[in-house]
Amino acid sequence: MRTTALALDAVLTDFGFMVGPVAAVALARGIAPEAAVLVCGLLVTTAVPLALYGAGARAPEEASPRRHWTGPLRSSALCQVFSVAFCFFLGVNVLEVSLAAYGREGEVTLAGGTLLSLIAMASMAGGVLLGGLPTPAARRLTQPTVPLGGSAVCLLFLVGAYFMHPILVALACLPVGFCLGPCFASVYGAAADHASKGEKAETQSWVASAMMAGGALGAAVGGWILAHGGPTGALLLTTAAWAAGAICGARLTSLCPAAEGVHVAPVVSAG
């Protein structure tokens, strides 16, 4: 159930990233900028009681005595998970920066937006497929090495397509996006597998922080490389980041999960 829930979470996240900006622009231009802010506030206000209701529906978990102030950071397995999350989102933001400027150097273009939309839709398709797979197959495919390694390989085809034809660039975006949805489920699932009893929420918070740190660095470095090395250099950096994440994920296979029964823990709220 957890893999399916995390896959659905990844699909809904992609859907929000696609619909949200369009709705915000439509409200700002059609009514007033304040309308977009108001709708955002209403949505957040609605989300709070839903989150509280979901938290109340779960049985309270007894927290184990805290052994060290570093919490999840004392676990070598979780540090590997955090490294995977960092590398994954670093690559994601470099990819976004490079594709946004596709077709005209240094400027956001319609073609770039189309490519990003293709990747987002393919990511949703990958999440839907993952959520519908039998549990054993889903567990194998959500080992971090598999989706991250697949993303890195698919991105090499995208780099090659840059030197051929724009149609091939669009087609090459589809397998890249197809692997991204499972990547989100993989990272959060690996964190849940290796989190200690009573530290699951804190562990998922560290995962989110690692992603944000990687994304911030990716946006900055990606912009610099795009200006000095072009889109090909930026895409190769994304490939390197995802390959590094896959290597970090491969080291998790030798480390046992922290607790039995964690595979069905409901952790969607952390995504």
Coordinates of C-alpha atoms in Angstrom, one line a residue:
M1 CA 0.0 0.0 0.0
R2 CA 2.8 2.4 0.8
T3 CA 4.4 2.2 -2.7
T4 CA 1.0 2.8 -4.3
A5 CA 0.3 5.7 -2.0
L6 CA 3.7 7.3 -2.7
A7 CA 3.2 6.8 -6.4
L8 CA -0.1 8.6 -6.2
D9 CA 1.5 11.3 -4.2
A10 CA 4.1 11.8 -7.0
V11 CA 1.3 11.9 -9.6
L12 CA -0.6 14.5 -7.7
T13 CA 2.5 16.6 -7.1
D14 CA 3.2 16.7 -10.9
F15 CA -0.5 17.6 -11.5
G16 CA -0.2 20.4 -9.0
F17 CA 3.0 21.7 -10.6
M18 CA 1.3 21.7 -14.0
V19 CA -2.1 23.2 -13.1
G20 CA -1.0 25.6 -10.3
P21 CA 1.1 28.0 -12.3
V22 CA -1.4 28.2 -15.1
A23 CA -4.3 28.9 -12.6
A24 CA -2.2 31.5 -10.9
V25 CA -1.4 33.4 -14.1
A26 CA -5.1 33.1 -15.3
L27 CA -6.3 34.6 -12.0
A28 CA -3.7 37.3 -11.9
R29 CA -4.3 38.4 -15.4
G30 CA -8.0 37.8 -15.6
I31 CA -9.0 39.3 -12.2
A32 CA -6.1 40.7 -10.1
P33 CA -2.8 39.5 -8.6
E34 CA -4.5 39.5 -5.2
A35 CA -6.9 36.9 -6.5
A36 CA -4.2 34.3 -7.0
V37 CA -2.8 35.0 -3.5
L38 CA -6.3 34.6 -2.1
V39 CA -6.9 31.3 -3.8
C40 CA -3.6 30.1 -2.6
G41 CA -4.5 31.0 1.0
L42 CA -7.9 29.3 0.7
L43 CA -6.3 26.1 -0.6
V44 CA -3.7 26.0 2.3
T45 CA -6.4 26.7 4.8
T46 CA -8.4 23.8 3.5
A47 CA -5.3 21.6 3.5
V48 CA -4.6 22.1 7.2
P49 CA -7.7 20.4 8.6
L50 CA -7.4 17.6 6.1
A51 CA -3.8 17.0 7.3
L52 CA -4.9 17.1 10.9
Y53 CA -7.7 14.7 10.1
G54 CA -5.3 12.3 8.4
A55 CA -2.9 12.5 11.4
G56 CA -5.7 11.7 13.8
A57 CA -6.8 8.7 11.8
R58 CA -3.5 7.0 12.5
A59 CA -2.7 5.1 15.6
P60 CA -0.2 7.1 17.7
E61 CA 3.3 5.7 17.6
E62 CA 5.4 5.3 20.7
A63 CA 8.6 7.2 20.3
S64 CA 11.8 5.4 21.3
P65 CA 14.1 7.2 23.7
R66 CA 16.3 9.6 21.8
R67 CA 19.8 8.3 21.8
H68 CA 21.6 11.3 20.3
W69 CA 20.8 14.9 19.4
T70 CA 21.6 14.3 15.7
G71 CA 18.6 12.0 15.3
P72 CA 18.4 10.4 11.8
L73 CA 21.8 11.8 10.9
R74 CA 23.5 9.2 13.1
S75 CA 22.3 6.5 10.7
S76 CA 24.7 5.8 7.8
A77 CA 21.8 4.3 5.8
L78 CA 19.8 7.5 6.2
C79 CA 22.7 9.6 5.2
Q80 CA 22.9 7.6 2.0
V81 CA 19.2 8.3 1.5
F82 CA 19.7 12.0 2.1
S83 CA 22.5 12.0 -0.4
V84 CA 20.3 10.3 -3.0
A85 CA 17.6 13.0 -2.4
F86 CA 20.2 15.8 -2.7
C87 CA 21.6 14.4 -6.0
F88 CA 18.2 13.7 -7.4
F89 CA 16.7 17.2 -6.9
L90 CA 20.0 18.9 -7.9
G91 CA 19.6 17.1 -11.3
V92 CA 15.9 18.0 -11.5
N93 CA 16.5 21.7 -11.1
V94 CA 19.4 21.7 -13.6
L95 CA 17.2 19.9 -16.0
E96 CA 14.4 22.5 -15.5
V97 CA 16.7 25.4 -16.1
S98 CA 18.3 23.9 -19.2
L99 CA 15.0 22.9 -20.8
A100 CA 13.2 26.2 -20.0
A101 CA 15.8 27.9 -22.2
Y102 CA 15.5 25.4 -25.0
G103 CA 15.2 27.1 -28.5
R104 CA 16.6 30.5 -27.5
E105 CA 19.7 30.8 -25.3
G106 CA 19.1 32.4 -21.9
E107 CA 15.4 33.0 -22.3
V108 CA 12.3 31.0 -21.4
T109 CA 10.6 29.8 -24.6
L110 CA 7.3 28.2 -25.6
A111 CA 9.3 25.2 -26.8
G112 CA 11.0 24.9 -23.4
G113 CA 7.7 25.0 -21.6
T114 CA 6.4 22.3 -23.9
L115 CA 9.3 20.0 -23.1
L116 CA 8.8 20.5 -19.4
S117 CA 5.1 19.7 -19.8
L118 CA 6.0 16.5 -21.7
I119 CA 8.3 15.4 -18.9
A120 CA 5.7 16.2 -16.2
M121 CA 3.0 14.2 -18.1
A122 CA 5.4 11.3 -18.6
S123 CA 6.3 11.5 -14.9
M124 CA 2.6 11.2 -14.0
A125 CA 2.3 8.1 -16.3
G126 CA 5.3 6.6 -14.6
G127 CA 3.8 7.1 -11.2
V128 CA 0.4 5.6 -12.3
L129 CA 2.2 2.5 -13.7
L130 CA 4.2 2.1 -10.5
G131 CA 1.2 2.4 -8.3
G132 CA -0.6 -0.4 -10.3
L133 CA 2.2 -2.9 -10.2
P134 CA 2.2 -6.0 -7.9
T135 CA 4.0 -5.3 -4.6
P136 CA 7.1 -7.4 -5.4
A137 CA 7.7 -5.7 -8.7
A138 CA 7.0 -2.3 -7.2
R139 CA 9.5 -2.9 -4.4
R140 CA 12.2 -3.8 -6.9
L141 CA 11.5 -0.8 -9.1
T142 CA 11.6 1.6 -6.2
Q143 CA 15.1 0.7 -5.1
P144 CA 16.7 4.1 -5.6
T145 CA 19.3 2.8 -8.0
V146 CA 16.7 1.7 -10.6
P147 CA 14.7 4.9 -11.3
L148 CA 17.7 7.2 -10.8
G149 CA 20.0 5.0 -13.0
G150 CA 17.2 4.8 -15.6
S151 CA 16.8 8.6 -15.6
A152 CA 20.5 9.1 -16.1
V153 CA 20.7 6.7 -19.0
C154 CA 17.5 8.2 -20.6
L155 CA 19.0 11.6 -20.3
L156 CA 22.0 10.6 -22.4
F157 CA 19.6 9.9 -25.2
L158 CA 18.1 13.4 -24.7
V159 CA 21.6 14.9 -25.0
G160 CA 22.2 13.0 -28.2
A161 CA 18.8 14.2 -29.5
Y162 CA 20.0 17.8 -29.1
F163 CA 22.4 17.2 -32.0
M164 CA 19.8 15.6 -34.3
H165 CA 16.3 17.0 -34.6
P166 CA 13.8 18.9 -32.4
I167 CA 11.2 16.1 -32.7
L168 CA 13.7 13.6 -31.3
V169 CA 14.3 16.0 -28.3
A170 CA 10.5 15.9 -27.5
L171 CA 10.4 12.1 -27.8
A172 CA 13.5 11.7 -25.7
C173 CA 11.8 13.7 -22.9
L174 CA 9.2 11.0 -22.5
P175 CA 11.4 8.3 -21.0
V176 CA 13.2 10.8 -18.8
G177 CA 9.9 11.9 -17.3
F178 CA 8.7 8.3 -17.1
C179 CA 11.4 7.6 -14.6
L180 CA 11.0 10.7 -12.5
G181 CA 7.7 9.8 -10.8
P182 CA 9.1 6.5 -9.4
C183 CA 12.2 8.5 -8.2
F184 CA 10.0 10.5 -5.8
A185 CA 8.4 7.3 -4.5
S186 CA 11.8 5.6 -4.2
V187 CA 13.4 8.4 -2.2
Y188 CA 10.6 8.7 0.4
G189 CA 10.1 4.9 0.5
A190 CA 13.8 4.3 1.2
A191 CA 13.7 6.9 4.0
A192 CA 10.7 5.1 5.6
D193 CA 12.5 1.7 5.3
H194 CA 15.5 2.9 7.2
A195 CA 13.9 5.3 9.7
S196 CA 14.1 4.3 13.4
K197 CA 11.0 3.9 15.4
G198 CA 9.6 7.3 16.5
E199 CA 11.8 9.2 14.0
K200 CA 9.8 8.7 10.7
A201 CA 8.4 12.2 10.5
E202 CA 11.8 13.8 11.3
T203 CA 13.5 11.5 8.7
Q204 CA 11.1 12.6 6.0
S205 CA 11.7 16.2 7.0
W206 CA 15.4 15.7 6.5
V207 CA 14.6 14.2 3.0
A208 CA 12.6 17.3 2.1
S209 CA 15.5 19.5 3.3
A210 CA 18.0 17.5 1.3
M211 CA 15.9 17.9 -1.8
M212 CA 15.5 21.7 -1.3
A213 CA 19.2 22.1 -0.8
G214 CA 20.0 20.1 -3.9
G215 CA 17.4 22.0 -5.8
A216 CA 18.8 25.4 -4.8
L217 CA 22.3 24.4 -5.8
G218 CA 21.0 22.9 -9.0
A219 CA 19.2 26.1 -10.0
A220 CA 22.3 28.2 -9.3
V221 CA 24.9 25.9 -10.9
G222 CA 22.5 25.0 -13.8
G223 CA 22.1 28.7 -14.7
W224 CA 25.8 29.3 -14.6
I225 CA 26.6 26.2 -16.8
L226 CA 23.8 27.1 -19.2
A227 CA 25.4 30.5 -19.7
H228 CA 28.9 29.2 -20.1
G229 CA 28.6 25.7 -21.4
G230 CA 25.2 25.6 -23.1
P231 CA 22.3 23.3 -22.6
T232 CA 24.4 20.2 -23.4
G233 CA 26.7 20.9 -20.5
A234 CA 23.8 21.4 -18.2
L235 CA 22.2 18.2 -19.2
L236 CA 25.4 16.3 -18.7
L237 CA 25.6 17.8 -15.2
T238 CA 22.1 16.4 -14.6
T239 CA 23.2 13.0 -15.8
A240 CA 26.2 13.1 -13.5
A241 CA 24.0 14.1 -10.5
W242 CA 21.5 11.3 -11.1
A243 CA 24.3 8.8 -11.6
A244 CA 25.8 9.9 -8.3
G245 CA 22.4 9.4 -6.7
A246 CA 22.1 5.9 -8.2
I247 CA 25.5 5.0 -6.8
C248 CA 24.5 6.3 -3.3
G249 CA 21.3 4.3 -3.6
A250 CA 23.2 1.1 -4.6
R251 CA 25.0 1.3 -1.2
L252 CA 21.7 1.0 0.5
T253 CA 21.3 -2.6 -0.6
S254 CA 23.9 -3.7 1.9
L255 CA 22.2 -2.0 4.8
C256 CA 19.2 -3.6 6.5
P257 CA 15.9 -1.6 7.1
A258 CA 15.6 -0.2 10.6
A259 CA 12.5 -2.0 11.5
E260 CA 10.2 -4.8 10.4
G261 CA 6.7 -3.9 9.2
V262 CA 7.7 -0.5 8.0
H263 CA 6.7 -1.4 4.4
V264 CA 3.1 -0.6 5.0
A265 CA 3.6 2.6 7.1
P266 CA 1.5 5.5 5.8
V267 CA 4.0 8.2 4.9
V268 CA 2.2 10.1 2.1
S269 CA 1.9 13.2 4.2
A270 CA 5.7 13.5 4.2
G271 CA 5.8 13.7 0.4

